[in-house]
Coordinates of C-alpha atoms in Angstrom, one line a residue:
M1 CA -30.0 -5.1 40.5
W2 CA -28.2 -3.2 37.6
K3 CA -26.1 -6.3 36.9
E4 CA -29.1 -8.5 36.6
Y5 CA -31.0 -5.9 34.4
S6 CA -27.9 -5.7 32.1
L7 CA -27.6 -9.4 31.7
K8 CA -31.4 -9.7 31.0
S9 CA -31.0 -6.8 28.6
I10 CA -28.2 -8.6 26.7
K11 CA -30.2 -11.9 26.7
N12 CA -33.3 -10.3 25.3
N13 CA -31.3 -8.5 22.4
K14 CA -29.2 -11.3 21.1
A15 CA -28.9 -10.3 17.7
T16 CA -27.7 -6.6 18.6
S17 CA -25.5 -7.9 21.3
V18 CA -23.8 -10.5 19.0
F19 CA -23.0 -7.8 16.5
I20 CA -21.7 -5.2 18.9
A21 CA -19.4 -8.0 20.4
L22 CA -18.2 -8.6 16.7
I23 CA -17.3 -5.1 16.1
T24 CA -15.6 -4.8 19.5
F25 CA -13.6 -8.0 18.6
L26 CA -12.7 -6.6 15.1
S27 CA -11.6 -3.3 16.5
S28 CA -9.3 -4.8 19.3
L29 CA -7.8 -7.2 16.9
F30 CA -6.9 -4.3 14.5
L31 CA -5.5 -2.1 17.3
S32 CA -3.4 -5.2 18.5
L33 CA -2.1 -5.9 15.0
I34 CA -1.1 -2.4 14.5
I35 CA 0.6 -2.0 17.8
G36 CA 2.5 -5.3 17.2
V37 CA 3.6 -4.3 13.8
F38 CA 4.8 -0.9 15.0
Y39 CA 6.6 -2.5 17.9
N40 CA 8.5 -4.8 15.5
L41 CA 9.2 -1.9 13.1
W42 CA 10.6 -0.1 15.9
C43 CA 12.8 -3.0 17.1
D44 CA 14.0 -3.5 13.4
Y45 CA 15.0 0.2 13.2
I46 CA 17.0 -0.2 16.5
H47 CA 18.6 -3.3 15.2
R48 CA 19.5 -1.9 11.8
K49 CA 21.2 1.1 13.5
I50 CA 23.2 -1.1 15.8
V51 CA 24.3 -3.3 12.8
S52 CA 25.3 -0.3 10.8
T53 CA 26.7 2.0 13.4
G54 CA 27.5 -0.3 16.3
E55 CA 25.7 1.9 18.7
T56 CA 22.0 2.2 19.9
P57 CA 20.4 5.2 18.3
K58 CA 19.7 8.0 20.8
N59 CA 17.1 10.1 18.8
V60 CA 14.1 7.7 18.6
E61 CA 11.6 10.2 19.9
P62 CA 10.4 11.3 16.4
M63 CA 9.7 7.6 15.4
I64 CA 7.7 7.3 18.9
I65 CA 5.7 10.5 18.3
A66 CA 4.9 9.4 14.8
Y67 CA 3.6 6.0 15.9
A68 CA 1.6 7.6 18.7
F69 CA 0.1 10.1 16.2
I70 CA -0.9 7.3 13.9
L71 CA -2.5 5.4 16.7
F72 CA -4.4 8.4 17.7
I73 CA -5.8 8.7 14.3
I74 CA -6.7 5.0 14.1
C75 CA -8.5 5.1 17.5
S76 CA -10.4 8.4 16.6
A77 CA -11.5 6.5 13.3
L78 CA -12.6 3.5 15.0
I79 CA -14.4 5.6 17.7
A80 CA -16.2 7.5 14.8
M81 CA -17.2 4.2 13.2
I82 CA -18.3 2.0 16.1
H83 CA -20.1 4.5 18.4
N84 CA -23.1 4.5 16.2
A85 CA -23.6 0.8 16.7
F86 CA -23.7 1.4 20.5
E87 CA -26.1 4.4 19.9
I88 CA -28.6 2.0 18.0
S89 CA -28.4 -0.4 20.8
M90 CA -29.0 2.0 23.5
D91 CA -31.8 3.8 21.4
T92 CA -33.9 0.5 21.8
K93 CA -33.7 1.0 25.6
I94 CA -34.8 4.7 25.8
R95 CA -38.3 4.1 26.8
Q96 CA -37.1 1.6 29.5
T97 CA -34.8 4.0 30.9
G98 CA -37.6 6.6 30.9
I99 CA -39.7 4.1 33.0
L100 CA -36.8 3.6 35.2
Q101 CA -36.2 7.3 35.8
S102 CA -39.9 7.7 36.6
I103 CA -39.5 5.5 39.5
G104 CA -36.3 7.1 40.9
A105 CA -33.3 6.3 38.8
T106 CA -30.8 9.2 38.3
P107 CA -29.3 10.1 34.8
R108 CA -25.9 9.1 36.4
Q109 CA -27.3 5.6 37.3
I110 CA -28.8 5.3 33.7
C111 CA -25.6 6.1 32.1
K112 CA -23.6 3.7 34.5
M113 CA -26.1 1.0 33.8
L114 CA -25.6 1.4 30.0
L115 CA -21.8 1.4 30.3
Q116 CA -21.9 -1.6 32.7
E117 CA -23.8 -3.4 29.9
V118 CA -21.2 -2.5 27.4
F119 CA -18.4 -3.6 29.7
I120 CA -20.1 -7.1 30.2
L121 CA -20.8 -7.5 26.6
C122 CA -17.4 -6.4 25.2
L123 CA -14.7 -7.4 27.8
I124 CA -14.3 -11.0 26.5
P125 CA -14.4 -10.0 22.7
I126 CA -11.6 -7.4 23.7
V127 CA -9.3 -10.0 25.2
I128 CA -10.0 -12.5 22.4
G129 CA -9.5 -9.9 19.8
V130 CA -6.2 -8.7 21.3
L131 CA -4.7 -12.3 21.4
C132 CA -6.0 -13.0 17.9
G133 CA -4.2 -9.7 16.8
A134 CA -1.1 -10.9 18.4
V135 CA -1.3 -14.2 16.3
L136 CA -2.0 -12.4 13.2
C137 CA 0.9 -9.9 13.8
Y138 CA 3.2 -12.9 14.1
G139 CA 1.9 -14.5 10.9
L140 CA 2.3 -11.2 9.1
I141 CA 5.9 -10.7 10.4
Q142 CA 6.9 -14.2 9.5
L143 CA 5.5 -13.7 6.0
I144 CA 7.5 -10.4 5.6
L145 CA 10.6 -12.0 6.7
F146 CA 10.2 -14.9 4.3
V147 CA 9.7 -12.8 1.3
T148 CA 12.5 -10.4 2.2
S149 CA 15.0 -13.2 3.2
S150 CA 16.7 -13.1 -0.2
V151 CA 17.3 -9.3 -0.2
R152 CA 17.9 -8.8 3.5
Q153 CA 21.5 -8.5 4.7
Y154 CA 20.8 -9.2 8.5
E155 CA 18.8 -11.5 10.6
V156 CA 15.4 -10.3 12.0
M157 CA 13.3 -12.2 14.6
F158 CA 9.6 -11.6 15.6
Q159 CA 9.4 -9.4 18.7
Y160 CA 6.8 -9.2 21.3
H161 CA 6.2 -8.0 24.7
I162 CA 3.5 -8.6 27.4
G163 CA 3.2 -4.8 27.4
I164 CA 1.9 -4.9 24.0
T165 CA -0.9 -7.2 25.1
L166 CA -1.7 -5.1 28.1
G167 CA -1.4 -1.8 26.2
S168 CA -3.6 -3.3 23.4
I169 CA -6.4 -4.3 25.9
L170 CA -6.1 -0.8 27.7
L171 CA -6.4 1.0 24.5
S172 CA -9.3 -1.1 23.1
I173 CA -11.2 -0.6 26.4
I174 CA -10.8 3.1 26.3
T175 CA -11.9 3.1 22.5
V176 CA -14.9 1.1 23.4
W177 CA -15.7 3.2 26.4
I178 CA -15.5 6.5 24.5
S179 CA -17.7 5.0 21.7
A180 CA -20.3 3.9 24.3
W181 CA -19.9 6.9 26.5
M182 CA -21.2 9.4 24.0
P183 CA -24.7 7.7 23.3
A184 CA -25.1 7.0 27.1
K185 CA -24.4 10.3 28.1
K186 CA -27.0 11.5 25.7
I187 CA -29.6 9.1 26.8
G188 CA -29.0 10.0 30.4
K189 CA -29.8 13.6 29.7
L190 CA -33.2 13.0 28.4
S191 CA -36.0 13.7 30.8
P192 CA -38.4 10.8 31.8
L193 CA -41.3 12.2 29.8
E194 CA -39.2 12.6 26.6
A195 CA -37.9 9.0 27.0
I196 CA -41.3 7.4 27.6
H197 CA -42.7 9.1 24.8
Y198 CA -39.7 8.3 22.5
G199 CA -41.0 6.2 19.5
G200 CA -37.9 5.4 18.0
E201 CA -39.2 6.6 14.6
P202 CA -37.7 9.9 13.5
E203 CA -39.9 12.8 12.5
F204 CA -39.3 14.8 9.4
K205 CA -41.0 18.0 8.4
K206 CA -40.3 17.2 4.8
I207 CA -38.9 14.1 2.9
K208 CA -37.4 14.4 -0.5
Q209 CA -39.3 12.9 -3.5
F210 CA -37.3 10.4 -5.4
R211 CA -39.3 10.1 -8.6
I212 CA -36.4 8.6 -10.7
L213 CA -36.3 5.6 -8.3
S214 CA -40.1 5.4 -8.4
F215 CA -40.0 5.5 -12.2
L216 CA -37.3 2.9 -12.4
F217 CA -38.2 0.5 -9.6
G218 CA -41.8 1.3 -8.7
I219 CA -43.2 2.5 -5.4
E220 CA -40.9 -0.2 -3.6
G221 CA -37.8 1.7 -4.8
E222 CA -39.1 5.2 -3.6
L223 CA -40.2 3.7 -0.2
A224 CA -36.8 2.0 0.1
R225 CA -34.9 5.3 -0.6
K226 CA -37.1 7.3 1.8
S227 CA -36.6 4.8 4.5
L228 CA -32.9 5.0 4.2
Y229 CA -33.1 8.8 4.0
S230 CA -35.0 8.9 7.3
R231 CA -32.3 6.7 9.0
K232 CA -29.2 8.0 7.2
K233 CA -27.6 9.0 10.6
A234 CA -27.9 5.4 11.8
F235 CA -26.2 4.1 8.6
R236 CA -23.5 6.7 8.8
T237 CA -21.0 4.3 10.2
S238 CA -21.6 1.5 7.7
T239 CA -21.4 4.0 4.9
I240 CA -18.1 5.4 6.0
A241 CA -16.6 2.0 6.8
L242 CA -17.7 0.5 3.3
T243 CA -16.6 3.6 1.5
L244 CA -13.1 3.5 3.1
S245 CA -12.6 -0.2 2.8
F246 CA -13.4 -0.4 -0.8
L247 CA -11.8 2.9 -1.7
G248 CA -8.6 1.8 0.0
F249 CA -8.9 -1.6 -1.6
L250 CA -9.5 -0.4 -4.9
S251 CA -6.9 2.4 -5.0
F252 CA -4.2 -0.1 -3.6
M253 CA -5.2 -2.6 -6.3
S254 CA -5.0 0.1 -9.1
L255 CA -1.6 1.5 -8.0
E256 CA -0.1 -1.9 -7.2
T257 CA -0.9 -2.8 -10.7
I258 CA 0.7 0.3 -12.1
S259 CA 3.7 -0.1 -10.0
R260 CA 4.0 -3.8 -11.0
M261 CA 3.6 -2.9 -14.7
S262 CA 6.2 -0.1 -14.5
T263 CA 8.8 -2.2 -12.6
Q264 CA 8.3 -5.0 -15.0
A265 CA 8.8 -2.8 -18.0
T266 CA 11.6 -0.7 -16.9
Y267 CA 13.5 -3.2 -14.8
F268 CA 12.9 -6.9 -15.2
E269 CA 12.0 -6.8 -18.9
R270 CA 14.7 -4.3 -19.8
Y271 CA 17.4 -6.4 -18.0
R272 CA 16.2 -9.8 -18.8
Y273 CA 18.9 -10.6 -21.4
I274 CA 21.6 -8.4 -19.8
W275 CA 22.3 -10.0 -16.4
D276 CA 21.5 -13.1 -14.5
L277 CA 23.7 -12.9 -11.6
L278 CA 25.5 -9.7 -10.3
L279 CA 28.5 -10.3 -8.0
T280 CA 29.6 -7.3 -6.0
V281 CA 33.1 -7.8 -4.4
K282 CA 34.3 -5.3 -1.7
D283 CA 37.7 -4.5 -0.3
H284 CA 39.7 -6.8 -2.7
E285 CA 42.3 -5.4 -5.4
D286 CA 43.3 -8.0 -7.7
N287 CA 40.2 -10.0 -9.1
S288 CA 41.5 -10.9 -12.6
S289 CA 42.0 -14.8 -11.4
L290 CA 38.4 -14.7 -10.1
L291 CA 37.1 -13.3 -13.5
S292 CA 38.9 -16.3 -15.6
E293 CA 37.5 -18.8 -13.0
I294 CA 33.9 -17.4 -13.4
R295 CA 34.1 -17.5 -17.2
D296 CA 35.4 -21.1 -17.1
I297 CA 32.2 -22.3 -15.3
P298 CA 29.9 -24.5 -17.4
E299 CA 26.9 -22.6 -18.7
V300 CA 28.5 -19.1 -18.2
Q301 CA 27.7 -17.4 -21.5
S302 CA 29.5 -14.1 -20.5
C303 CA 31.0 -12.3 -17.5
I304 CA 32.0 -8.6 -17.6
A305 CA 34.0 -7.2 -14.9
Y306 CA 33.7 -3.5 -14.2
K307 CA 34.2 -0.7 -11.6
K308 CA 32.4 2.6 -11.3
S309 CA 33.4 6.1 -10.3
T310 CA 32.1 9.6 -11.1
A311 CA 33.7 12.7 -12.6
Y312 CA 32.4 16.0 -13.6
T313 CA 33.2 18.2 -16.8
Y314 CA 31.9 21.6 -18.2
I315 CA 30.3 21.6 -21.6
S316 CA 29.5 24.8 -23.5
K317 CA 26.6 25.4 -25.9
E318 CA 28.9 25.2 -28.9
M319 CA 29.7 21.6 -28.1
F320 CA 26.0 20.5 -28.2
S321 CA 24.8 18.6 -31.1
D322 CA 22.5 20.1 -33.7
D323 CA 19.7 17.8 -32.6
L324 CA 20.0 19.0 -29.0
N325 CA 20.3 22.7 -30.0
Q326 CA 17.1 22.2 -32.1
L327 CA 15.3 21.2 -28.9
G328 CA 16.4 24.3 -27.1
G329 CA 19.6 23.1 -25.4
I330 CA 19.9 20.9 -22.3
E331 CA 17.7 23.3 -20.4
S332 CA 14.8 22.1 -22.4
L333 CA 15.2 18.7 -21.1
D334 CA 16.1 19.3 -17.4
H335 CA 15.6 22.7 -15.8
A336 CA 17.9 21.6 -12.9
V337 CA 21.0 22.0 -15.1
K338 CA 21.9 25.7 -15.3
E339 CA 24.8 27.4 -17.2
E340 CA 27.5 28.9 -15.3
A341 CA 29.0 32.1 -16.9
G342 CA 32.2 31.6 -18.6
V343 CA 32.5 27.9 -17.8
G344 CA 29.3 26.2 -19.4
Y345 CA 27.1 23.5 -18.0
E346 CA 28.5 21.1 -15.3
I347 CA 27.7 17.7 -16.5
E348 CA 28.1 14.3 -14.5
V349 CA 30.4 11.8 -16.2
P350 CA 30.0 8.3 -14.9
L351 CA 33.3 6.4 -15.4
V352 CA 32.8 2.7 -16.4
I353 CA 35.9 0.8 -16.2
L354 CA 35.7 -2.5 -18.2
D355 CA 38.1 -5.5 -17.8
T356 CA 40.5 -5.7 -20.8
E357 CA 38.7 -8.4 -22.7
S358 CA 35.2 -6.9 -22.1
F359 CA 36.5 -3.5 -23.3
Q360 CA 37.8 -5.0 -26.6
V361 CA 34.6 -6.8 -27.0
F362 CA 32.5 -3.5 -26.5
S363 CA 34.7 -1.6 -28.9
G364 CA 34.4 -4.3 -31.5
E365 CA 30.5 -4.4 -31.0
M366 CA 30.4 -0.6 -31.6
G367 CA 31.9 -1.2 -35.2
E368 CA 35.6 -0.5 -34.3
T369 CA 38.3 -2.7 -35.7
N370 CA 41.0 -1.0 -33.7
K371 CA 41.2 -2.6 -30.1
N372 CA 43.5 -0.3 -28.4
N373 CA 43.1 -0.4 -24.8
E374 CA 44.4 3.0 -24.4
D375 CA 41.1 4.4 -26.1
V376 CA 38.5 6.4 -24.3
I377 CA 34.9 5.9 -25.4
I378 CA 32.1 8.3 -25.0
V379 CA 28.5 7.1 -25.0
N380 CA 27.3 10.2 -26.9
R381 CA 23.6 10.3 -26.2
I382 CA 21.0 12.1 -24.1
W383 CA 17.3 11.2 -23.5
D384 CA 14.8 13.3 -25.6
N385 CA 12.2 13.3 -22.9
I386 CA 10.1 15.8 -24.8
H387 CA 9.3 13.4 -27.8
S388 CA 9.6 10.1 -25.8
E389 CA 8.5 8.5 -22.5
R390 CA 10.4 6.7 -19.7
V391 CA 9.1 3.4 -21.0
E392 CA 10.2 3.7 -24.5
K393 CA 13.0 6.4 -24.4
R394 CA 14.4 8.1 -27.6
Y395 CA 17.9 9.4 -27.7
I396 CA 19.7 12.1 -29.6
P397 CA 23.4 12.8 -29.7
F398 CA 24.7 14.9 -26.8
L399 CA 27.7 16.5 -28.4
K400 CA 29.2 17.3 -31.7
E401 CA 31.2 14.4 -32.8
V402 CA 34.4 16.4 -33.5
P403 CA 37.9 14.8 -33.7
D404 CA 40.5 15.4 -31.1
L405 CA 38.0 16.4 -28.5
T406 CA 39.6 16.7 -24.9
L407 CA 37.4 16.9 -21.9
S408 CA 38.6 18.2 -18.4
L409 CA 37.3 15.8 -15.9
S410 CA 37.2 17.2 -12.3
T411 CA 37.3 15.1 -9.1
K412 CA 35.2 15.8 -5.9
D413 CA 38.2 17.6 -4.3
N414 CA 38.5 19.8 -7.5
R415 CA 41.5 18.2 -9.0
T416 CA 41.4 18.1 -12.8
I417 CA 42.9 15.9 -15.5
S418 CA 42.4 16.3 -19.2
V419 CA 41.2 13.2 -21.1
P420 CA 41.4 12.9 -25.0
I421 CA 38.2 11.3 -26.5
H422 CA 39.0 8.7 -29.1
K423 CA 35.6 7.2 -30.1
Y424 CA 31.8 8.3 -29.9
V425 CA 29.1 5.5 -29.6
D426 CA 25.4 5.6 -29.0
T427 CA 25.0 2.7 -26.8
P428 CA 26.5 1.9 -23.4
P429 CA 27.8 -1.5 -22.3
T430 CA 25.3 -4.2 -21.6
L431 CA 25.4 -3.9 -17.9
K432 CA 22.7 -3.8 -15.1
E433 CA 23.2 -0.1 -14.8
E434 CA 21.0 3.1 -14.9
Y435 CA 22.5 6.4 -15.6
N436 CA 21.4 9.9 -15.1
K437 CA 19.4 11.2 -18.1
N438 CA 21.8 14.3 -18.6
S439 CA 24.9 12.4 -17.8
L440 CA 27.7 11.6 -20.3
V441 CA 29.0 8.2 -19.7
M442 CA 32.7 7.4 -20.3
V443 CA 33.9 3.9 -20.9
V444 CA 37.7 3.1 -20.3
S445 CA 39.7 -0.1 -20.0
E446 CA 41.3 -1.5 -16.8
D447 CA 44.7 -0.8 -18.4
Y448 CA 44.0 2.9 -19.1
Y449 CA 42.4 3.4 -15.7
Q450 CA 45.4 2.0 -13.8
E451 CA 47.8 4.0 -15.8
I452 CA 46.1 7.3 -16.1
L453 CA 43.0 7.7 -13.9
Q454 CA 43.4 5.7 -10.9
S455 CA 45.1 8.3 -8.8
Y456 CA 42.2 10.6 -9.6
F457 CA 39.1 8.6 -9.3
S458 CA 38.8 5.8 -6.9
Y459 CA 36.2 2.9 -6.6
E460 CA 34.9 1.0 -3.6
E461 CA 33.5 -2.1 -5.4
E462 CA 34.0 -4.3 -8.4
Y463 CA 31.1 -5.7 -10.1
F464 CA 30.9 -9.1 -12.2
N465 CA 27.9 -8.9 -14.7
I466 CA 27.1 -12.6 -15.4
L467 CA 24.8 -14.0 -18.0
V468 CA 24.1 -17.8 -18.2
A469 CA 23.4 -19.6 -21.3
N470 CA 20.2 -21.3 -19.9
T471 CA 18.4 -20.0 -16.7
K472 CA 17.4 -23.4 -15.8
N473 CA 21.0 -24.0 -14.6
L474 CA 21.2 -20.6 -12.8
S475 CA 21.2 -22.1 -9.4
Y476 CA 24.2 -24.3 -10.2
V477 CA 26.1 -21.4 -11.6
E478 CA 25.2 -19.4 -8.5
E479 CA 26.7 -22.0 -6.2
Q480 CA 29.9 -22.3 -8.2
V481 CA 30.4 -18.5 -8.0
K482 CA 29.8 -18.5 -4.3
Q483 CA 32.6 -21.2 -3.9
L484 CA 35.1 -19.3 -6.0
V485 CA 34.5 -15.9 -4.4
S486 CA 34.4 -17.3 -0.8
K487 CA 38.0 -18.5 -1.2
I488 CA 39.3 -14.8 -1.5
T489 CA 36.9 -12.8 0.6
N490 CA 33.7 -12.8 2.5
A491 CA 33.0 -9.1 1.7
Y492 CA 30.6 -9.7 -1.2
T493 CA 26.9 -9.9 -2.4
L494 CA 25.5 -12.0 -5.1
D495 CA 22.2 -11.0 -6.7
N496 CA 20.1 -13.4 -8.7
R497 CA 17.7 -11.9 -11.2
I498 CA 15.2 -14.8 -11.0
E499 CA 15.3 -14.8 -7.3
E500 CA 14.9 -11.0 -7.2
E501 CA 11.8 -11.2 -9.4
K502 CA 10.3 -14.0 -7.3
S503 CA 11.0 -11.7 -4.2
D504 CA 9.4 -8.8 -5.8
I505 CA 6.3 -10.8 -6.5
Q506 CA 6.3 -12.2 -3.0
M507 CA 6.7 -8.9 -1.3
R508 CA 3.8 -7.5 -3.4
N509 CA 1.7 -10.5 -2.6
A510 CA 2.6 -10.0 1.3
L511 CA 1.7 -6.3 1.0
S512 CA -1.6 -7.2 -0.9
F513 CA -2.4 -9.6 1.9
F514 CA -2.0 -7.0 4.6
V515 CA -3.9 -4.4 2.8
D516 CA -6.6 -6.9 1.7
S517 CA -7.0 -7.8 5.5
I518 CA -7.3 -4.3 6.7
A519 CA -9.7 -3.5 3.8
T520 CA -11.8 -6.7 4.9
L521 CA -11.7 -5.6 8.3
F522 CA -13.2 -2.2 7.7
A523 CA -15.8 -3.7 5.4
S524 CA -16.6 -6.2 8.1
I525 CA -17.1 -3.2 10.6
G526 CA -19.5 -1.7 8.1
I527 CA -21.4 -4.8 7.4
A528 CA -21.6 -5.5 11.1
N529 CA -23.2 -2.0 11.6
V530 CA -25.8 -2.9 8.8
F531 CA -26.5 -6.0 10.9
S532 CA -26.8 -3.8 14.0
N533 CA -29.1 -1.3 12.2
T534 CA -31.1 -3.9 10.5
L535 CA -31.8 -6.2 13.5
G536 CA -31.6 -3.5 16.3
Q537 CA -34.4 -1.6 14.6
L538 CA -36.9 -4.4 14.2
Y539 CA -39.4 -2.8 16.4
Q540 CA -39.6 0.5 14.1
R541 CA -39.5 -1.7 10.9
R542 CA -42.3 -4.1 12.1
K543 CA -44.5 -1.0 12.7
E544 CA -43.6 0.6 9.5
F545 CA -44.2 -2.6 7.5
A546 CA -47.4 -3.4 9.3
R547 CA -48.8 -0.2 7.9
Y548 CA -47.7 -1.2 4.5
F549 CA -49.4 -4.5 4.8
S550 CA -52.5 -3.1 6.2
I551 CA -53.0 -0.8 3.0
G552 CA -52.4 -3.8 0.6
M553 CA -48.6 -4.2 0.1
S554 CA -47.8 -7.8 -1.0
P555 CA -45.1 -10.0 0.7
K556 CA -43.4 -9.8 -2.7
G557 CA -43.5 -6.0 -2.6
F558 CA -42.2 -6.2 0.9
H559 CA -39.3 -8.3 -0.1
K560 CA -38.6 -6.1 -3.2
M561 CA -38.5 -3.0 -1.0
L562 CA -35.9 -4.6 1.5
M563 CA -33.7 -5.9 -1.4
M564 CA -33.7 -2.4 -3.0
E565 CA -32.5 -1.0 0.5
S566 CA -29.8 -3.6 0.6
L567 CA -28.5 -2.4 -2.8
M568 CA -28.8 1.3 -1.9
V569 CA -26.7 0.6 1.2
S570 CA -24.0 -1.5 -0.6
F571 CA -23.6 0.0 -4.0
P572 CA -23.1 3.7 -3.4
P573 CA -19.8 3.2 -1.6
V574 CA -18.8 1.2 -4.4
I575 CA -19.7 3.7 -7.1
F576 CA -18.3 6.5 -5.0
S577 CA -15.0 4.8 -4.6
I578 CA -14.8 4.0 -8.3
I579 CA -15.5 7.7 -9.1
I580 CA -12.8 8.9 -6.8
N581 CA -10.2 6.3 -7.9
I582 CA -10.4 7.3 -11.6
P583 CA -8.6 10.5 -11.4
I584 CA -6.1 8.8 -9.0
V585 CA -5.4 6.1 -11.8
F586 CA -5.0 8.7 -14.5
V587 CA -2.5 10.7 -12.4
A588 CA -0.5 7.5 -11.7
L589 CA -0.7 6.3 -15.4
N590 CA 0.5 9.7 -16.5
A591 CA 3.5 9.7 -14.0
S592 CA 4.4 6.2 -15.3
Y593 CA 3.8 6.8 -18.9
L594 CA 1.5 3.7 -19.3
S595 CA -1.6 3.5 -21.3
P596 CA -5.2 2.9 -19.7
Y597 CA -5.7 0.0 -22.2
D598 CA -2.7 -1.9 -20.6
F599 CA -3.7 -0.9 -17.2
L600 CA -7.3 -2.4 -17.8
K601 CA -5.7 -5.5 -19.3
N602 CA -3.5 -6.1 -16.2
I603 CA -5.6 -4.9 -13.3
A604 CA -6.8 -7.8 -11.0
I605 CA -10.6 -7.7 -11.9
V606 CA -11.4 -10.9 -9.9
P607 CA -10.3 -9.9 -6.5
I608 CA -12.1 -6.6 -6.9
L609 CA -15.3 -8.2 -8.0
L610 CA -14.9 -10.7 -5.1
F611 CA -14.6 -7.8 -2.6
V612 CA -17.8 -6.1 -4.1
L613 CA -19.5 -9.4 -3.8
F614 CA -18.5 -9.8 -0.2
I615 CA -19.9 -6.2 0.5
V616 CA -23.2 -7.0 -1.4
V617 CA -23.8 -10.5 -0.1
G618 CA -23.0 -9.3 3.6
V619 CA -25.5 -6.5 3.4
Y620 CA -28.0 -8.5 1.7
F621 CA -27.7 -11.3 4.4
A622 CA -28.4 -8.7 7.0
Y623 CA -31.7 -7.6 5.3
F624 CA -32.6 -11.3 4.7
L625 CA -32.4 -12.0 8.4
G626 CA -34.3 -8.8 9.2
E627 CA -36.9 -9.9 6.7
K628 CA -37.2 -13.2 8.3
R629 CA -37.8 -11.9 11.8
I630 CA -40.3 -9.3 10.7
Y631 CA -42.4 -12.1 9.0
N632 CA -42.7 -13.8 12.4
H633 CA -45.1 -11.2 13.8
T634 CA -48.6 -10.6 12.6
I635 CA -49.9 -7.1 11.7
I636 CA -52.4 -7.0 14.7
E637 CA -49.7 -8.1 17.0
V638 CA -47.3 -5.2 15.9
I639 CA -49.8 -2.5 15.6
R640 CA -51.2 -3.3 19.2
D641 CA -47.7 -3.7 20.7
N642 CA -46.7 -0.6 22.6
T643 CA -43.5 -2.0 24.2
M644 CA -39.9 -1.8 23.2
I645 CA -38.9 -5.4 23.8

């Protein structure tokens, strides 16, 4: 009997049933997608550890606990959002359950009947949603693998297991069951008399006056706001879902725009004319012939071979330049650098070891005619971060340029060597390198390094900074370099600036697609809840508008009131999200030293407007359908009708 009753109830409430099935489908799809992505991240973590260490990591419990915690938060959020849809659906059956209780049905049977209806309605959408989530997960992982192929050093494959499907179905069933059990239990506790006399229309001792809306939009605006105020609990799910979706979408779009602008300004634009290819060779001592062969490749404009190491030295206050002392010393630029009594400030000294020819060119570019390879050049500058920003740095002299200066360089194992400084310059070599803002860069030749410094300061890799004459021929040069280096070693990497920039764009687009999908999913849940509210409360709204019509409201006023309601549902989440997003954007702009004007010029306005349009049109369509269905009943039929079907 209960099964037949549930099937008949679903058939007689098609609109509400469809949207509950839709919410269930979206929730199970989301859970399946998240679990699938987590599983692939976990497999990738295991694979990376095996590749790097040769052993399977033993301590994976923290990752599993973190994933479990995130899943718990997601399920709790879904329960909080979708249970209201079940509550609205079950509220339409309260008087019927009261009648059933009056003829002998127990509260437990009522609760069981309501949950049985949910199970019949949601089982198929859950299974379909989980399968669609698996397909979406596969597509997302393949997209990520595609956009990271140029920067990834190991092969990765999509991973899936039947346990993910079963676990996703079980977790979706538990989530839906908890969401439905809360309102079902509440209804089951109502006495038969309370349920039979339940009119579905909330009673308020006092409703706020909305005079501003009345002044701006007439009586229809005030009635629309009062109607929403009286049903604010029913719209709580849609409000939360729409707010979270648009806030997440808008915040991501804003922060992604700031990140893209910062990366473009501080990396791609900065190094655009400094490097096109960067070859990194490992475990190979003599690369002089390789350097000559690369330079002989047609279209290669320049190639600088260099090595890197790190030393440390102590600088006293007396050695600081006048400009630096006027700023208050190095402490004013970085509080992390402290003076040690009796020895001064410990300063990092990056060693840049240029090939002989590049060192001679560098020395000549700095205005020096003496091309002695025994010279040691100091890049005598420090970033004045008080009067300049990271995007446009201003440098001042670090040290006083005194003749015959000798620095005592220390190694990691505290061995020291005294190095005489021959030249001071204010610009480092044109390489793809970033130095610490408080470091003192030292440039030496390959000859000087091998003769004096090699026994103190070692290196692990040698770099070839390659600049081509025309980037249209970059692929040709890249292939030629690969052929040359493959003859001597396989332990190398070759970075392509153009491909790196393309990969950055592709990775950002993939991340945008993922975030957009999640935001759209949450917005769909919110819109589906609006549909459920609008179409699930037709009985109450018919009685409400029958009274309005009976006192002279025109169909035009009726339409205006409903459209005002749709705008009041869709626009507050948008406005609230914009208000919350403003301080977030200003904090991010301040941290990245970008101007609000540049941000507004670069932010993707069209996707944001399309997302707003998606919300507004979705909510409007729900009210449009509700309006059409209300019109199908006459005033006399509605006022005289005292049933809930």
